[in-house]
Coordinates of C-alpha atoms in Angstrom, one line a residue:
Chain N
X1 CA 0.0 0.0 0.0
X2 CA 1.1 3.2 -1.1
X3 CA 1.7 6.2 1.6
X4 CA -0.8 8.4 1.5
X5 CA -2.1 11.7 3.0
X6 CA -5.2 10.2 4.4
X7 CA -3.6 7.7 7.0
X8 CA -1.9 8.8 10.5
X9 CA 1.2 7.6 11.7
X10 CA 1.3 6.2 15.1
X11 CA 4.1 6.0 17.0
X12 CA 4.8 4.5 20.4
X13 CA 8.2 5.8 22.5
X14 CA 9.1 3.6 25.5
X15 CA 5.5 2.9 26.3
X16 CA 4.7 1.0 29.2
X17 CA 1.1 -1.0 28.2
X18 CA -1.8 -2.4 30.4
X19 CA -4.7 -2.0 32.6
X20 CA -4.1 0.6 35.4
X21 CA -1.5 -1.0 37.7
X22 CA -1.4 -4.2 35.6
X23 CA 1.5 -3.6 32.8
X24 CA 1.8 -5.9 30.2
X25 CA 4.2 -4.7 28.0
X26 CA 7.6 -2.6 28.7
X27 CA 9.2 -0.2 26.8
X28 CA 7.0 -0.6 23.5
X29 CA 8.9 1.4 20.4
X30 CA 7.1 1.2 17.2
X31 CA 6.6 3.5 14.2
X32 CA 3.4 3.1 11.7
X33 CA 3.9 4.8 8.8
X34 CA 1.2 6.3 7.2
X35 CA -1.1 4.2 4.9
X36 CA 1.2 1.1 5.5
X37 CA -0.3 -2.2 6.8
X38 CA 1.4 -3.5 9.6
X39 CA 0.3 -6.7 11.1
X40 CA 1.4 -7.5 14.7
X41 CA 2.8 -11.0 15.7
X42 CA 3.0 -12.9 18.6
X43 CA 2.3 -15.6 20.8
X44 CA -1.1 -15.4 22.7
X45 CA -1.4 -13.3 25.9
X46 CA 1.8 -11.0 24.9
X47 CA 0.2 -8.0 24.6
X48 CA -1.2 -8.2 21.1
X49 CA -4.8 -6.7 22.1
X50 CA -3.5 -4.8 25.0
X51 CA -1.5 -2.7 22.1
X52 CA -3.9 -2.1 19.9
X53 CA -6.6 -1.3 22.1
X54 CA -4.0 1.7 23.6
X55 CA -3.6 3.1 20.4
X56 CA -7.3 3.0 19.8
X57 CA -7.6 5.1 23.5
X58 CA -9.5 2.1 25.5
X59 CA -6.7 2.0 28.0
X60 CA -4.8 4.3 29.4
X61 CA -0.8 4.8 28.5
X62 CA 0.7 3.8 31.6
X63 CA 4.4 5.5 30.6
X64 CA 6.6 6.5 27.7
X65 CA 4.9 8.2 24.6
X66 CA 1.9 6.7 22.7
X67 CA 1.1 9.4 19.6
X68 CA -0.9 9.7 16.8
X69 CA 0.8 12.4 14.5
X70 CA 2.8 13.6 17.1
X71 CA -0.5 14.2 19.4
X72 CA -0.4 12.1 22.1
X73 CA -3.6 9.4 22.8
X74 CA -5.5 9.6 25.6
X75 CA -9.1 8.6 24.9
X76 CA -11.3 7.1 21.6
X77 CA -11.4 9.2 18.2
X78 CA -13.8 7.9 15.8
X79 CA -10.3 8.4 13.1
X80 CA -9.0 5.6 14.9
X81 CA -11.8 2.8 13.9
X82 CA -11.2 -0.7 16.0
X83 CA -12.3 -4.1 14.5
X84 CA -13.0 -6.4 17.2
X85 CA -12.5 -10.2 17.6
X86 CA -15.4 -10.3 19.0
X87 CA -18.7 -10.1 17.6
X88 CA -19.5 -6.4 18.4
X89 CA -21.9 -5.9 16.4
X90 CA -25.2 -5.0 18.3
X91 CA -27.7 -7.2 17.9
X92 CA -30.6 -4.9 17.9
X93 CA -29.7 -3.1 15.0
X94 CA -30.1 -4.7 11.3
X95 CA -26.8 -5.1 9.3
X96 CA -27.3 -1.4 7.7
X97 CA -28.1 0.0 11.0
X98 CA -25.0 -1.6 12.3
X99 CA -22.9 0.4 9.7
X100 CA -24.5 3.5 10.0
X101 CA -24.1 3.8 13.9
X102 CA -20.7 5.6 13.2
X103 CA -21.9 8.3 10.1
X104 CA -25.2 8.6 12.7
X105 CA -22.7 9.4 15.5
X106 CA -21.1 12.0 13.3
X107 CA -24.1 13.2 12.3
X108 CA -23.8 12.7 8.3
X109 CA -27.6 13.6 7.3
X110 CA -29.7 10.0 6.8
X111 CA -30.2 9.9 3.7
X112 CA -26.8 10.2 2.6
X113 CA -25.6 7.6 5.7
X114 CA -28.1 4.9 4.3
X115 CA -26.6 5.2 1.0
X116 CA -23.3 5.2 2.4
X117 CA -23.6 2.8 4.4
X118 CA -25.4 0.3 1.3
X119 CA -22.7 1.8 -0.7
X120 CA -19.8 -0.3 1.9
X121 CA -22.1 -3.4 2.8
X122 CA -22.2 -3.9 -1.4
X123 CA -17.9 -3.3 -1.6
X124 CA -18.4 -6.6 1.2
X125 CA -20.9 -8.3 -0.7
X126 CA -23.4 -8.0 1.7
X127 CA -26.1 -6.6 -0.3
X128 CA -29.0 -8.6 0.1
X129 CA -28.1 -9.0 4.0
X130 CA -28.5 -5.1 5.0
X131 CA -32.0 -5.9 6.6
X132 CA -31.0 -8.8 8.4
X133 CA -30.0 -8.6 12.0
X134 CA -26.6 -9.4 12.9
X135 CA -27.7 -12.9 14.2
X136 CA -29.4 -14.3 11.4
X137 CA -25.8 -13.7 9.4
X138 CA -22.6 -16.4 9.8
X139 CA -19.0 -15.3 11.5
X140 CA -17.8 -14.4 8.6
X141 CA -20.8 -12.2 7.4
X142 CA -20.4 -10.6 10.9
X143 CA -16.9 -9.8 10.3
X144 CA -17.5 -8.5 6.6
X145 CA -20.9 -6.0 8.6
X146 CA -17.9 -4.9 11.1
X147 CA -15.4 -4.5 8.2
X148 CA -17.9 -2.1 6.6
X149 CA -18.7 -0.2 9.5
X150 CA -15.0 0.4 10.3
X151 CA -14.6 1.9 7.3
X152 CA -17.6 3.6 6.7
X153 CA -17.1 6.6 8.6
X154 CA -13.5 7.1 6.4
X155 CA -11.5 6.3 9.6
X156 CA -7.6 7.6 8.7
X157 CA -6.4 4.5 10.8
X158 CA -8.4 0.7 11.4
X159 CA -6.9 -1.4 14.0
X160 CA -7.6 -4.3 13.9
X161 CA -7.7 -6.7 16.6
X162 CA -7.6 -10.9 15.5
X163 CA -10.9 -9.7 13.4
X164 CA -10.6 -13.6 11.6
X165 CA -9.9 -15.5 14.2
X166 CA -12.7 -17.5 15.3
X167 CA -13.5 -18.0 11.6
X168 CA -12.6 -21.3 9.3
X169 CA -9.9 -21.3 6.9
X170 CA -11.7 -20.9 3.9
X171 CA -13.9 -18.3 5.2
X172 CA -10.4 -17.0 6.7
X173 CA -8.8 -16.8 3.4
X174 CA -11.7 -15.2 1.4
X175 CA -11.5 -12.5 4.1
X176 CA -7.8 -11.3 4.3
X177 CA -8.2 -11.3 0.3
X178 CA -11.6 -8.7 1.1
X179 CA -9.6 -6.7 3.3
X180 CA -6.9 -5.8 0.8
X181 CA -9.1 -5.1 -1.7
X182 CA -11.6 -3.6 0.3
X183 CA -8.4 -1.3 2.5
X184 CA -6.9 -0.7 -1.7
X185 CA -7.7 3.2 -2.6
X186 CA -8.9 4.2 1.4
X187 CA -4.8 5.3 2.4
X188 CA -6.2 3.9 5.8
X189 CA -3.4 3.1 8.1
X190 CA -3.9 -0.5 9.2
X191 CA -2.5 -2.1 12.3
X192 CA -3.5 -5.6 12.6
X193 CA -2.9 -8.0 15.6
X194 CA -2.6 -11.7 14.4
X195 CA -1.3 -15.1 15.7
X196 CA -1.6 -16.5 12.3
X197 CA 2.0 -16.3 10.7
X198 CA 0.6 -16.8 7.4
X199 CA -1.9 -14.1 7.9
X200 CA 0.7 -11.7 9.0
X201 CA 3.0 -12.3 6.2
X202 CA 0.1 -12.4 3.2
X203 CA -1.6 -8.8 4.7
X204 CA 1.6 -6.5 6.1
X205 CA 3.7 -4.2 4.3
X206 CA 5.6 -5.2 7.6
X207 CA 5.2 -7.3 10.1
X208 CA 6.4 -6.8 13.7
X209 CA 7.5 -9.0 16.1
X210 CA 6.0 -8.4 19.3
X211 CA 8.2 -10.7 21.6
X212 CA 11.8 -9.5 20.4
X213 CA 10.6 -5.8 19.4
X214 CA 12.0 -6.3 15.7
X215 CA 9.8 -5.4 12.4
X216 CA 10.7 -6.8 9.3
X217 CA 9.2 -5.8 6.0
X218 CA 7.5 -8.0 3.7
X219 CA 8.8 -8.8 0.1
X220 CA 5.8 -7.7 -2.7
X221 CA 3.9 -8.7 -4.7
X222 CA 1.6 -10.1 -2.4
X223 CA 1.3 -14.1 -2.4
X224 CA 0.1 -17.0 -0.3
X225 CA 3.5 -17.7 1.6
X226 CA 3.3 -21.5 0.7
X227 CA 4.7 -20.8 -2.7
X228 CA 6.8 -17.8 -1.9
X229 CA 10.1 -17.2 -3.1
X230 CA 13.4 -17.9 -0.3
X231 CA 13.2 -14.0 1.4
X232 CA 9.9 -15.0 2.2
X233 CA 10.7 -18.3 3.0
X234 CA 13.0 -16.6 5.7
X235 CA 10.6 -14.3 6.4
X236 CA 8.2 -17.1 7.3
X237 CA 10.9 -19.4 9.6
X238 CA 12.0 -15.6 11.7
X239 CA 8.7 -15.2 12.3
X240 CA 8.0 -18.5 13.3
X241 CA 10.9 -18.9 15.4
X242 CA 9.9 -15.4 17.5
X243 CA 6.7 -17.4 18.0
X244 CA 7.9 -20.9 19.1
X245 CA 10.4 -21.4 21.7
X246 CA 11.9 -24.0 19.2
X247 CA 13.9 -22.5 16.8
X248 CA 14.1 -25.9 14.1
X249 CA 10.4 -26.0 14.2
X250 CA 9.5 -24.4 10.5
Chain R
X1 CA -51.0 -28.6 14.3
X2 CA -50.5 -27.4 17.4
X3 CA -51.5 -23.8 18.4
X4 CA -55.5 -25.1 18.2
X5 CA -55.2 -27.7 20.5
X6 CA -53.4 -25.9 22.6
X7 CA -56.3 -23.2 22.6
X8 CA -59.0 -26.2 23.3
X9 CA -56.1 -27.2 26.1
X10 CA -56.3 -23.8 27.7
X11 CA -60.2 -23.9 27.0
X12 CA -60.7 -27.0 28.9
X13 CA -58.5 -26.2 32.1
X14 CA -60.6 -22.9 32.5
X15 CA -64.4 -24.9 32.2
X16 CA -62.7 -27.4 34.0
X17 CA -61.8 -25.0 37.0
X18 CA -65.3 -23.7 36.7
X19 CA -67.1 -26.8 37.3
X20 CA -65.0 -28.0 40.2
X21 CA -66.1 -24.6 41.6
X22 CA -69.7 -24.8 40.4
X23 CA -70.3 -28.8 42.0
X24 CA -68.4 -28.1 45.4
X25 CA -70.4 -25.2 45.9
X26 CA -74.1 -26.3 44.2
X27 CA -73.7 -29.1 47.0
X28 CA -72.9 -27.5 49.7
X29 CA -69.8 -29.2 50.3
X30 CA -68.6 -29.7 54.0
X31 CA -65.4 -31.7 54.4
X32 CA -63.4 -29.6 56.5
X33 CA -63.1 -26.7 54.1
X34 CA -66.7 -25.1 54.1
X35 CA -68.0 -24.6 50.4
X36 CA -71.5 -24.1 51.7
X37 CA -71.3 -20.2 52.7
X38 CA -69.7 -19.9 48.9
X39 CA -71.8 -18.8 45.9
X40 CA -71.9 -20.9 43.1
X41 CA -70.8 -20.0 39.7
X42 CA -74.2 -19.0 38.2
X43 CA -75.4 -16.9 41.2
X44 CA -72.1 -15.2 40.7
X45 CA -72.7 -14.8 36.8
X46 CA -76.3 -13.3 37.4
X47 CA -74.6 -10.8 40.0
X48 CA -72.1 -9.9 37.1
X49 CA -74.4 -9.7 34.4
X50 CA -76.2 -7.3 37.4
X51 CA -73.6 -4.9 37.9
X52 CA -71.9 -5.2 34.5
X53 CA -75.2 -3.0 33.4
X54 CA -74.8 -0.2 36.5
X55 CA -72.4 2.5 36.3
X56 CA -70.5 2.3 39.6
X57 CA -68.7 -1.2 37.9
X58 CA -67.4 1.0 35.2
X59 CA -66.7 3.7 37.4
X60 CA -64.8 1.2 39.8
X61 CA -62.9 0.0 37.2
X62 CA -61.9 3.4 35.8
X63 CA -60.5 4.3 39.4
X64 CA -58.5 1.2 39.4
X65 CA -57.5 1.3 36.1
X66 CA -56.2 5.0 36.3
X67 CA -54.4 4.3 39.9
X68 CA -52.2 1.7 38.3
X69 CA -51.0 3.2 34.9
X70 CA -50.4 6.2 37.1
X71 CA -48.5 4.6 39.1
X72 CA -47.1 1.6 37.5
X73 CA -45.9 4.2 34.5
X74 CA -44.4 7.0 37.2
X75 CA -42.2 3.2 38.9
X76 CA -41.2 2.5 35.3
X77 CA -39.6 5.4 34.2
X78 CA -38.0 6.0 37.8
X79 CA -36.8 2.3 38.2
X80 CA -35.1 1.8 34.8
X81 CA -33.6 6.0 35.6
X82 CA -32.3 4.6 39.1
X83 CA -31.4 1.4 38.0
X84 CA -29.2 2.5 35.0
X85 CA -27.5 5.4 37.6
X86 CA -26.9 2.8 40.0
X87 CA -25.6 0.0 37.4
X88 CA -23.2 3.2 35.4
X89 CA -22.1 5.1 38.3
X90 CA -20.1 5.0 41.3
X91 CA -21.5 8.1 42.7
X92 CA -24.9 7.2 42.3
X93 CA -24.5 3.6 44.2
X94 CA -23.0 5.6 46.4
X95 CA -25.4 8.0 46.9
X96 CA -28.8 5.9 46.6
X97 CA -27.6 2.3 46.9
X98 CA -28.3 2.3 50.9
X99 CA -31.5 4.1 51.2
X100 CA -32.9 2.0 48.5
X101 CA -31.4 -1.6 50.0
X102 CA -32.9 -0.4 53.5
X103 CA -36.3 0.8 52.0
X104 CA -36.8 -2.5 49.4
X105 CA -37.4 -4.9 51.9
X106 CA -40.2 -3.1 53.3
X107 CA -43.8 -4.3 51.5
X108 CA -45.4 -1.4 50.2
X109 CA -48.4 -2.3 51.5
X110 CA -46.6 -1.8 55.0
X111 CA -46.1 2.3 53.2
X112 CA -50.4 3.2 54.4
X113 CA -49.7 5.0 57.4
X114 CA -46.8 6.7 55.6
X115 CA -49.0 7.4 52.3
X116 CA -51.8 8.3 54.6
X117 CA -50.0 10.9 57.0
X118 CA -47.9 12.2 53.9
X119 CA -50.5 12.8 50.8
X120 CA -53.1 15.7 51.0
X121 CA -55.4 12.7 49.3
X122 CA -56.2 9.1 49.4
X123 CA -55.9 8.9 45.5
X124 CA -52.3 10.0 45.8
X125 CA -51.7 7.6 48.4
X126 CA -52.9 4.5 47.0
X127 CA -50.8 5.5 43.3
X128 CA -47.6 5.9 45.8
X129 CA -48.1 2.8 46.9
X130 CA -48.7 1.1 43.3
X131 CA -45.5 2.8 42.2
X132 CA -43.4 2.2 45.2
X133 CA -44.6 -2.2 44.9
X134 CA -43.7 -1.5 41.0
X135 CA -40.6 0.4 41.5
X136 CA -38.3 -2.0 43.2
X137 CA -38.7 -4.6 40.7
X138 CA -37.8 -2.6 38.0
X139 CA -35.2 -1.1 39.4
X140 CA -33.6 -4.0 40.4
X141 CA -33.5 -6.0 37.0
X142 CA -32.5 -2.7 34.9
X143 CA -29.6 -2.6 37.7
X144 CA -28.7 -6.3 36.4
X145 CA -29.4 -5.7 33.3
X146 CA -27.3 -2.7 32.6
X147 CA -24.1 -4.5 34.3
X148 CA -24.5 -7.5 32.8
X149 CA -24.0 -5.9 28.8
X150 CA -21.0 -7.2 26.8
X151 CA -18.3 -4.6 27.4
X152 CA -17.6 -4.6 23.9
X153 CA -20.6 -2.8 22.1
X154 CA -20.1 -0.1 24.6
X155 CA -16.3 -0.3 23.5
X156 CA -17.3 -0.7 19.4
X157 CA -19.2 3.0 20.0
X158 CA -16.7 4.9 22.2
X159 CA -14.4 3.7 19.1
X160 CA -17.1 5.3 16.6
X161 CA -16.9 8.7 19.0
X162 CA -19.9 8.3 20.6
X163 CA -20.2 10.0 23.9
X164 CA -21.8 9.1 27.4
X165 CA -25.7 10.0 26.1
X166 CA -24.9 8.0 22.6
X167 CA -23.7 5.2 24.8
X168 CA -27.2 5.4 26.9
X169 CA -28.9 5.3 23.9
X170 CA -28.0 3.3 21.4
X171 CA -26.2 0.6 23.8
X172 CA -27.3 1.0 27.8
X173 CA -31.0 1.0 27.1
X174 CA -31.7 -1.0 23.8
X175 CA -29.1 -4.1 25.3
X176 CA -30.5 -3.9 29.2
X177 CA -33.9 -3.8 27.7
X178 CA -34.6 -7.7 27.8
X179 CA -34.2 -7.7 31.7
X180 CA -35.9 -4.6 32.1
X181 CA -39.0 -6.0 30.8
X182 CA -39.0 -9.2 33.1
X183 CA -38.5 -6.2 35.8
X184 CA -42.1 -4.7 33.9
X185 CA -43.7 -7.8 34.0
X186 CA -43.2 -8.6 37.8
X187 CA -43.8 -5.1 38.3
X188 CA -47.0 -4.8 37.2
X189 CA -48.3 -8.1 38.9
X190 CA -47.1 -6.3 42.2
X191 CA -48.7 -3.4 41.7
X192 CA -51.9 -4.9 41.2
X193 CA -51.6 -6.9 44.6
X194 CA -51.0 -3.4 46.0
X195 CA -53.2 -0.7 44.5
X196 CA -56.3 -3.7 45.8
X197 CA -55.1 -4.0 49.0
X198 CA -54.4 -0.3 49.4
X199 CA -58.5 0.4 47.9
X200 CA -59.2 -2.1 50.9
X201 CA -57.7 0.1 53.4
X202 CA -57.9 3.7 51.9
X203 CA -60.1 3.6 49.5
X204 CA -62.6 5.7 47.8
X205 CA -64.3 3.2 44.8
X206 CA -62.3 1.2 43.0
X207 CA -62.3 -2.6 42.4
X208 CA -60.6 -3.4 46.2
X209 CA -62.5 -0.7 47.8
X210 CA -66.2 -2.3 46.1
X211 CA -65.1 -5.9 47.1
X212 CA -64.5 -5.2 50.6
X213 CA -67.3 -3.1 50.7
X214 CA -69.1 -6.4 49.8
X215 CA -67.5 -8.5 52.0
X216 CA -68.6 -6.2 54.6
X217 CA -72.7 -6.5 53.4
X218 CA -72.6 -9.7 53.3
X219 CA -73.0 -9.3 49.1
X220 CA -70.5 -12.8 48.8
X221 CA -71.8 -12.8 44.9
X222 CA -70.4 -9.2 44.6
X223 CA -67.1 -10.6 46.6
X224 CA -66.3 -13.0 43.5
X225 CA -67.3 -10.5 41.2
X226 CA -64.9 -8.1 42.4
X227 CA -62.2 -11.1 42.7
X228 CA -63.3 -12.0 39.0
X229 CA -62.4 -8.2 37.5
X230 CA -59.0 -7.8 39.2
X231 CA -58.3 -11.4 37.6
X232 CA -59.3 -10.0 33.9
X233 CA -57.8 -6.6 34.6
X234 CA -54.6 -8.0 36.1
X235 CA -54.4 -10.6 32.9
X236 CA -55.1 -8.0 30.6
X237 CA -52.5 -5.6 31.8
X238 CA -49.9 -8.3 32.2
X239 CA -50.6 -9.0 28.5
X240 CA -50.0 -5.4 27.7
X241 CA -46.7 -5.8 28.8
X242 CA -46.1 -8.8 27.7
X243 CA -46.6 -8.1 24.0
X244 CA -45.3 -4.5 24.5
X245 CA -41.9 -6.5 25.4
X246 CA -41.9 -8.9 22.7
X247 CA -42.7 -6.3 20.1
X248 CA -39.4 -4.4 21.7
X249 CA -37.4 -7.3 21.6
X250 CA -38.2 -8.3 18.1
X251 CA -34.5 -8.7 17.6
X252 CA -33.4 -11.1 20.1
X253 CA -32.8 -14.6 18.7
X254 CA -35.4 -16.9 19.4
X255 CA -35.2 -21.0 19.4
X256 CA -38.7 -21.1 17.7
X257 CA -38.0 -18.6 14.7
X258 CA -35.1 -21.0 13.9
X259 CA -35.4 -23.6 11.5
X260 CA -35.4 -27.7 12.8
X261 CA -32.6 -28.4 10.8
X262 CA -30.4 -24.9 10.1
X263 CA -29.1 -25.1 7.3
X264 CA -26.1 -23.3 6.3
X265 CA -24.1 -22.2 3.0
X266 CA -20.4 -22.6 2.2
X267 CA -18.4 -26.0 2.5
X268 CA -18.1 -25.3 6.3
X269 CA -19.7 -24.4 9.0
X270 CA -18.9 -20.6 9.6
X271 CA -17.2 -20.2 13.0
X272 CA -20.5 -18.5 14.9
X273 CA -19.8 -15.8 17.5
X274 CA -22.1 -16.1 20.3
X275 CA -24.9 -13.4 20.3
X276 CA -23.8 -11.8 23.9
X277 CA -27.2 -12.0 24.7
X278 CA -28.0 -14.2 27.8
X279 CA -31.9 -15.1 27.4
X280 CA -31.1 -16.7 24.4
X281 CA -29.0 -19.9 23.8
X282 CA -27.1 -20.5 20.9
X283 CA -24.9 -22.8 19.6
X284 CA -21.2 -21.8 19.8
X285 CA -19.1 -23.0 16.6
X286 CA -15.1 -22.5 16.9
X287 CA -12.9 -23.6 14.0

């Protein structure tokens, strides 16, 4: 993805993350460029969320320097859209509803947030859903209605939090393929938290290595990592090896 | 199929009730419970039919009527206000939690003197009771309600920008509103128990005041016939909320709206996030 004007950087100086009094991670240093994907990697209860959901402003910066475009982050913007894990879509609300909740919230008039909001459900081929409530769609559809509301609102960065994790692989694949199309053209900058090595290496521009602090970029064109050529075949093992205690497992 | 047999069903238990009633009472039944004092169900049908065509019925059941949407709707809108302070904010916990945990177990009914000594008039009195028996009810289950939402809608809005009133709105209120309305529907039985036994003591017409009067005459007919009328009212208004909550909660996911076999698209089973909602099961799919 090409830099552009529209995404933020986001920059984190010797941050200290966690709940009040409960720090998870130490000395965090990380710089995401504008309009870059960078996908997050490591093993599970590192930090992964904690990170991302301090730079979205859900918890506080416990020390060092946590910025967006120099401005430091202290609470929830909506130019800072999160994609949760979890379904967070509410239930209440049909799938248009869903994705108009943010334009409603910046009060673009309604008829222009109904179209908007058809206009995004249709980029995630969801057309003939927007009536439905949430519950009557499957985990992936759910994802793609939380995809579209992320981005309906023209967010300048999505973070983006394990949003295909509880979904199959074929569903999972179809997805990431969405998301880069879907991301193409909106100079969003993406952060995006996976444990899926494969994932991390087919989305980021870079990906960063959340237990030894190093980020590595990613050789392009973009391509399934199971017929890659040997940088990402390296790529792939570093990865795995900052994952897995074991460094001959590949 | 079903639904008509189960309407013959609920035909039958209600005749069947009836003509238990109608035979212990026709002959004078005496085996340790007394059925001979007790009218029967026709003479109590003919007294019906008898006051049905006056104007103090209606006018009784006008009073009632208007002493428990008073007060049942004044308990709503204060229990689900006090409920959702109490559930969202320390301060207010603070600030109410003791009075109300002192005041709750007290029956409202035990609130006459009080209502008496404090209202200029007995109508006043008899709605503070209905909403005080209402209130607690509802305050409780919005206070349940409201602290047991998912964290994470209320998270997906602050992330959109939405403030403290957008998050009462379009998350607080809408999500807490399936226990609020089990808090309505107890609330409204409650309240009928009250604003009757409060006509007893205090009242000026009305369905509890007219039944007592009966008792008091002798008029045993006009006792059942007063019993009879709260029965309808208190059905009809429980069924007022009942449907009132339903149509609100259109959305929640219900096992009978779902198919016997569900069947899905795709060469697998999506991974299905649970519905956070916890009146509802659902099956819980992880790939």
């Amino acid at each position: 993805m090409t830099t552009d004007s529209h995404g933020v950087r986001l920059t984190l100086r010797g941050a200290t993350l966690g709940r009040a009094g409960v720090p998870v991670l130490d000395g965090v240093d990380l710089d995401v460029v504008p309009g870059e994907i960078l996908t997050v990697v490591g093993p599970s209860g590192c930090g992964k969320s904690t990170l991302l959901r301090t730079l979205a402003g859900l918890l506080p910066v416990l020390g060092g320097e946590v910025s967006q475009d120099g401005v430091p982050v202290t609470a929830p913007r909506a130019e800072r859209a999160l994609v949760f894990q979890d379904d967070a879509l509410l239930p209440w609300r049909t799938v248009r509803a869903n994705v108009e909740l943010p334009l409603a919230i910046r009060k673009v008039a309604r008829a222009e947030r109904r179209e908007r909001a058809e206009q995004w459900l249709a980029r995630v081929g969801l057309t003939e859903h927007t009536a439905k409530l949430p519950h009557r769609l499957s985990g992936g559809q759910r994802q793609r209605v939380q995809l579209a509301r992320a981005l309906a609102a023209g967010p300048r960065a999505v973070l983006m939090d394990e949003p295909f994790g509880a979904l199959d692989a074929q569903t999972r694949a179809g997805m990431q393929q969405l998301l880069v199309d879907v991301l193409r053209g909106t100079g969003a900058t993406v952060v995006f938290v996976t444990h899926d090595v494969d994932e991390a290496l087919f989305l980021g521009d870079r990906v960063a290595l959340l237990s030894t602090g190093r980020v590595l970029p990613v050789p392009r064109p973009r391509e399934r990592a199971a017929h890659a050529d040997p940088a990402t075949v390296a790529l792939r093992r570093e990865v795995l090896e900052s994952l897995t205690p074991s460094p001959s497992f590949s | 199929m079903s639904r008509p047999w189960s309407l013959v069903r609920r035909a039958l238990s209600l005749v069947a009730a009836l003509g238990l009633w109608q035979a212990l009472t026709s002959y004078d039944i005496n085996l340790w419970l007394r059925f001979e004092q007790l009218p029967t169900v026709t003479e109590v049908a003919r007294a019906y039919a008898d006051r049905v065509s006056g104007d103090a019925y209606w006018q009784d059941l006008t009073d009632s009527l208007t002493r428990i949407v008073t007060g049942f709707t004044l308990a709503a809108v204060l229990g689900v206000t006090v409920g959702t302070a109490v559930a969202r904010s320390r301060f207010a916990a603070d600030l109410l939690g003791p009075v109300l945990e002192v005041l709750r177990p007290v029956p409202a009914i035990a609130l006459v003197p009080v209502a008496i000594l404090l209202f200029p008039s007995n109508e006043q009195g008899i709605v503070f009771i209905t909403c005080t028996a209402a209130f607690f009810p509802v305050m409780v289950s919005t206070r349940h309600a409201v602290r047991a939402l998912t964290p994470v809608w209320e998270e997906a809005v602050l992330t959109m920008g939405g403030g403290r009133w957008r998050i009462l709105w379009s998350v607080v209120l809408p999500g807490a509103l399936p226990g609020i309305l089990g808090g309505l529907s107890v609330g409204i039985g409650v309240s009928w128990i009250c604003v009757i036994s409060a006509e007893m003591i205090s009242g000026e017409y009305g369905v509890g005041y007219r039944t007592w009067q009966d008792y008091t005459v002798v008029d045993y007919p006009g006792v059942f016939v007063g019993m009879a009328t709260i029965g309808l009212l208190g059905w009809l208004t429980s069924t007022a909320v009942e449907l009132l909550g339903r149509r609100l909660t259109r959305w929640l996911p219900r096992t009978e709206n779902r198919p016997a076999a569900p069947a899905r698209r795709g060469p697998a089973p999506a991974a299905t996030a649970v519905p956070p909602v916890r009146t509802a099961p659902q099956e819980r799919v992880r790939s």
